[in-house]
């Protein structure tokens, strides 16, 4: 089961307002998840005195942008879905956001000290994961860091049942991967892992959640 980037963008375009209204902030995140974001930001803070430049890649409706800013980062966002970006601009007008794919991020090489990928590789099939991580690496400065959060496990499944109950006639495929598989992909694409969280699901989650932080080599 797979979907193209255009398919994924179309689903998030259709679901943007529902998604943004349902997840306006980090209420669903556990403190330990946010501790990983704080750790990531603290690694970046060591890079420069004016606050690190951080891209929220796959920012959706932008709910992680204020989290990054509160940790002292100069944060901007990019997302595949133009409608999610529209909601990010509406809900978080203080932040620059652009439309773009992980594989062709609309920024020059070496622009950022850090890239946050908060559940934005979860619709990327294994055969395209390397291209997504290479796209993230391209916009990082040497020595910069990436944080990748995702549902751990194996296989692919349609996760749109909730959206269909709300009246949207869509399918949305989520690709699960083990933390080891993600670590291998990071290493194969020029990153060295520096931190890892794997935690059990907290209802209504049904899968282990994983967060990896890696340094651009
Ligand atoms: C589960 S949502 C998470 C959004 C946001 N990070 C959050 O936590 O609220 C996944 C987001 O990743 C975006 N996305 C999926 N594939 C992408 C890609 N290849 N490039 C950029 N964004 C992508 C989707 O459009 C969607 O907004």
Short mmCIF file of C-alpha atoms and ligand atoms in Angstrom, two decimals:
data_model
loop_
_atom_site.label_atom_id
_atom_site.label_comp_id
_atom_site.label_asym_id
_atom_site.label_seq_id
_atom_site.Cartn_x
_atom_site.Cartn_y
_atom_site.Cartn_z
CA UNK A 1 0.00 0.00 0.00
CA UNK A 2 1.58 3.30 -1.01
CA UNK A 3 0.65 6.85 -1.95
CA UNK A 4 2.49 9.52 -3.92
CA UNK A 5 3.42 12.89 -2.38
CA UNK A 6 0.57 14.41 -4.42
CA UNK A 7 -1.85 11.92 -2.84
CA UNK A 8 -0.59 12.78 0.67
CA UNK A 9 -0.78 16.52 -0.04
CA UNK A 10 -4.36 16.14 -1.29
CA UNK A 11 -5.42 14.34 1.90
CA UNK A 12 -3.84 16.97 4.16
CA UNK A 13 -5.30 19.75 2.00
CA UNK A 14 -8.75 18.27 2.55
CA UNK A 15 -8.16 17.61 6.26
CA UNK A 16 -6.26 20.82 7.12
CA UNK A 17 -8.97 22.59 9.09
CA UNK A 18 -10.09 19.41 10.89
CA UNK A 19 -6.48 18.56 11.77
CA UNK A 20 -5.60 22.08 12.90
CA UNK A 21 -8.73 22.32 15.07
CA UNK A 22 -8.12 18.86 16.55
CA UNK A 23 -4.42 19.39 17.30
CA UNK A 24 -3.93 23.10 18.00
CA UNK A 25 -1.03 22.57 20.41
CA UNK A 26 1.14 19.88 21.99
CA UNK A 27 -1.61 18.52 24.25
CA UNK A 28 -1.28 14.98 22.79
CA UNK A 29 2.50 14.89 23.33
CA UNK A 30 3.98 13.35 26.47
CA UNK A 31 6.47 15.34 28.57
CA UNK A 32 9.25 12.95 27.55
CA UNK A 33 8.51 13.66 23.86
CA UNK A 34 8.88 17.36 24.46
CA UNK A 35 12.02 16.69 26.51
CA UNK A 36 13.56 15.28 23.33
CA UNK A 37 12.66 18.49 21.48
CA UNK A 38 14.22 20.48 24.33
CA UNK A 39 17.37 18.34 24.16
CA UNK A 40 17.56 18.85 20.37
CA UNK A 41 17.24 22.62 20.84
CA UNK A 42 19.90 22.63 23.56
CA UNK A 43 22.35 20.94 21.18
CA UNK A 44 21.66 23.68 18.63
CA UNK A 45 22.06 26.48 21.13
CA UNK A 46 25.74 25.61 21.31
CA UNK A 47 26.16 26.58 17.62
CA UNK A 48 25.77 30.37 17.79
CA UNK A 49 24.98 33.29 20.12
CA UNK A 50 21.91 34.67 18.27
CA UNK A 51 19.76 31.57 18.56
CA UNK A 52 19.88 28.70 16.11
CA UNK A 53 17.98 28.70 12.81
CA UNK A 54 15.56 25.79 12.82
CA UNK A 55 13.27 24.47 10.09
CA UNK A 56 10.12 22.61 11.12
CA UNK A 57 10.01 20.36 8.05
CA UNK A 58 6.49 19.04 7.64
CA UNK A 59 5.18 21.66 10.04
CA UNK A 60 1.52 20.99 9.29
CA UNK A 61 -0.58 23.73 10.86
CA UNK A 62 2.46 24.95 12.78
CA UNK A 63 1.82 23.82 16.35
CA UNK A 64 5.52 23.01 16.98
CA UNK A 65 6.74 26.45 15.85
CA UNK A 66 6.00 28.17 19.21
CA UNK A 67 7.65 25.24 21.02
CA UNK A 68 10.86 25.82 19.05
CA UNK A 69 10.65 29.58 19.58
CA UNK A 70 10.13 29.14 23.34
CA UNK A 71 13.34 27.08 23.38
CA UNK A 72 15.23 30.01 21.88
CA UNK A 73 15.21 28.96 18.22
CA UNK A 74 14.52 31.16 15.20
CA UNK A 75 11.92 28.84 13.70
CA UNK A 76 10.36 28.68 10.25
CA UNK A 77 8.18 25.97 8.72
CA UNK A 78 7.62 24.11 5.46
CA UNK A 79 4.98 21.58 4.50
CA UNK A 80 3.86 19.59 1.47
CA UNK A 81 0.24 20.70 1.89
CA UNK A 82 -0.65 24.25 0.84
CA UNK A 83 -3.77 24.12 3.01
CA UNK A 84 -1.79 23.10 6.10
CA UNK A 85 0.55 26.01 5.41
CA UNK A 86 -2.47 28.31 5.07
CA UNK A 87 -3.60 27.20 8.54
CA UNK A 88 -0.08 27.61 9.94
CA UNK A 89 -0.05 31.20 8.65
CA UNK A 90 -3.50 31.83 10.12
CA UNK A 91 -2.84 30.22 13.51
CA UNK A 92 0.83 31.25 13.90
CA UNK A 93 1.22 34.49 11.94
CA UNK A 94 4.54 35.35 13.57
CA UNK A 95 6.34 32.56 11.74
CA UNK A 96 7.43 32.28 8.12
CA UNK A 97 6.05 29.15 6.46
CA UNK A 98 6.51 27.85 2.92
CA UNK A 99 5.04 25.06 0.81
CA UNK A 100 7.56 22.36 -0.06
CA UNK A 101 8.51 18.71 0.13
CA UNK A 102 11.23 17.20 2.27
CA UNK A 103 12.84 16.12 -0.99
CA UNK A 104 12.91 19.69 -2.39
CA UNK A 105 12.79 22.03 0.59
CA UNK A 106 12.43 25.66 -0.51
CA UNK A 107 15.67 26.79 1.15
CA UNK A 108 19.30 27.02 0.08
CA UNK A 109 21.89 24.43 1.05
CA UNK A 110 23.19 24.85 4.59
CA UNK A 111 20.55 27.32 5.79
CA UNK A 112 19.73 25.73 9.15
CA UNK A 113 21.38 24.65 12.39
CA UNK A 114 18.57 22.18 13.00
CA UNK A 115 15.67 20.50 11.22
CA UNK A 116 12.71 19.13 13.16
CA UNK A 117 10.77 16.36 11.42
CA UNK A 118 7.87 15.83 13.80
CA UNK A 119 5.90 12.94 12.30
CA UNK A 120 6.52 14.25 8.77
CA UNK A 121 8.30 11.15 7.37
CA UNK A 122 5.47 8.83 8.40
CA UNK A 123 3.83 8.93 4.96
CA UNK A 124 7.13 8.39 3.15
CA UNK A 125 7.57 4.80 1.96
CA UNK A 126 10.88 3.06 2.71
CA UNK A 127 12.08 3.43 -0.87
CA UNK A 128 11.83 7.25 -0.64
CA UNK A 129 13.02 7.69 2.96
CA UNK A 130 16.65 8.15 1.88
CA UNK A 131 15.69 10.98 -0.48
CA UNK A 132 13.73 12.70 2.31
CA UNK A 133 16.66 12.46 4.76
CA UNK A 134 19.08 13.64 2.07
CA UNK A 135 16.78 16.61 1.45
CA UNK A 136 16.88 17.46 5.15
CA UNK A 137 20.67 17.07 5.22
CA UNK A 138 21.05 19.44 2.26
CA UNK A 139 19.52 22.39 4.14
CA UNK A 140 21.56 21.71 7.31
CA UNK A 141 24.87 23.40 8.04
CA UNK A 142 27.79 21.04 8.69
CA UNK A 143 27.45 19.85 12.28
CA UNK A 144 23.72 20.62 12.35
CA UNK A 145 21.16 18.29 13.87
CA UNK A 146 17.97 16.60 12.75
CA UNK A 147 15.21 15.30 15.02
CA UNK A 148 12.89 12.66 13.55
CA UNK A 149 9.72 11.57 15.39
CA UNK A 150 7.57 8.70 14.17
CA UNK A 151 5.32 5.80 15.14
CA UNK A 152 7.60 2.78 15.59
CA UNK A 153 6.83 -0.67 14.21
CA UNK A 154 6.64 -2.34 10.86
CA UNK A 155 4.41 -2.34 7.81
CA UNK A 156 1.94 0.15 6.39
CA UNK A 157 -1.65 0.89 7.24
CA UNK A 158 -4.49 3.23 6.40
CA UNK A 159 -4.98 5.64 9.31
CA UNK A 160 -7.85 7.71 7.89
CA UNK A 161 -10.75 5.97 9.64
CA UNK A 162 -11.14 8.94 12.00
CA UNK A 163 -11.23 11.38 9.09
CA UNK A 164 -13.82 9.25 7.28
CA UNK A 165 -16.01 9.27 10.42
CA UNK A 166 -15.86 13.06 10.20
CA UNK A 167 -17.11 12.93 6.60
CA UNK A 168 -13.89 13.05 4.55
CA UNK A 169 -13.73 10.36 1.89
CA UNK A 170 -9.96 9.78 2.05
CA UNK A 171 -7.31 7.09 2.55
CA UNK A 172 -4.05 8.00 4.30
CA UNK A 173 -1.24 5.46 4.41
CA UNK A 174 1.19 5.55 7.31
CA UNK A 175 4.50 3.69 7.05
CA UNK A 176 5.84 2.27 10.30
CA UNK A 177 9.51 1.52 10.80
CA UNK A 178 11.67 0.35 13.63
CA UNK A 179 14.04 2.79 15.34
CA UNK A 180 16.89 0.60 14.02
CA UNK A 181 15.62 1.00 10.46
CA UNK A 182 15.45 4.79 10.90
CA UNK A 183 18.91 4.85 12.50
CA UNK A 184 20.30 2.89 9.55
CA UNK A 185 18.66 5.28 7.08
CA UNK A 186 20.07 8.27 8.95
CA UNK A 187 23.56 6.77 8.94
CA UNK A 188 23.29 5.89 5.24
CA UNK A 189 22.38 9.51 4.49
CA UNK A 190 25.19 11.27 6.35
CA UNK A 191 24.02 11.45 9.96
CA UNK A 192 25.38 10.12 13.27
CA UNK A 193 22.75 9.26 15.91
CA UNK A 194 23.21 11.09 19.22
CA UNK A 195 19.97 10.40 21.12
CA UNK A 196 17.00 8.06 20.97
CA UNK A 197 13.64 7.75 22.74
CA UNK A 198 11.34 4.78 22.33
CA UNK A 199 8.26 4.79 24.53
CA UNK A 200 5.12 2.72 24.92
CA UNK A 201 1.86 4.06 23.50
CA UNK A 202 -0.35 6.23 25.70
CA UNK A 203 -4.06 5.94 24.75
CA UNK A 204 -5.43 6.80 22.24
CA UNK A 205 -2.09 5.94 20.60
CA UNK A 206 -1.78 2.34 19.48
CA UNK A 207 1.93 2.18 18.63
CA UNK A 208 5.28 2.78 20.29
CA UNK A 209 6.54 6.28 19.61
CA UNK A 210 10.15 6.95 18.61
CA UNK A 211 12.28 10.08 18.48
CA UNK A 212 15.83 10.04 17.09
CA UNK A 213 18.28 12.96 17.12
CA UNK A 214 21.23 12.81 14.76
CA UNK A 215 24.15 15.05 13.81
CA UNK A 216 25.06 15.84 10.23
CA UNK A 217 28.48 14.31 9.62
C1 LIG B 1 1.02 13.86 10.97
S1 LIG B 1 1.16 15.45 10.23
C2 LIG B 1 2.24 16.26 11.38
C3 LIG B 1 2.22 17.76 11.23
C4 LIG B 1 3.01 18.51 12.29
N1 LIG B 1 4.42 18.15 12.27
C5 LIG B 1 2.40 18.29 13.64
O1 LIG B 1 3.00 17.60 14.46
O2 LIG B 1 1.31 18.79 13.86
C6 LIG B 1 2.24 15.11 8.88
C7 LIG B 1 2.59 16.37 8.08
O3 LIG B 1 3.70 16.07 7.24
C8 LIG B 1 3.45 16.64 5.97
N2 LIG B 1 4.21 15.85 5.00
C9 LIG B 1 4.02 14.55 4.66
N3 LIG B 1 4.93 14.17 3.75
C10 LIG B 1 5.71 15.26 3.52
C11 LIG B 1 6.83 15.52 2.66
N4 LIG B 1 7.32 14.58 1.86
N5 LIG B 1 7.36 16.75 2.65
C12 LIG B 1 6.87 17.73 3.48
N6 LIG B 1 5.81 17.55 4.31
C13 LIG B 1 5.24 16.33 4.33
C14 LIG B 1 1.95 16.55 5.78
O4 LIG B 1 1.48 17.44 4.80
C15 LIG B 1 1.46 16.86 7.18
O5 LIG B 1 1.24 18.24 7.37
#
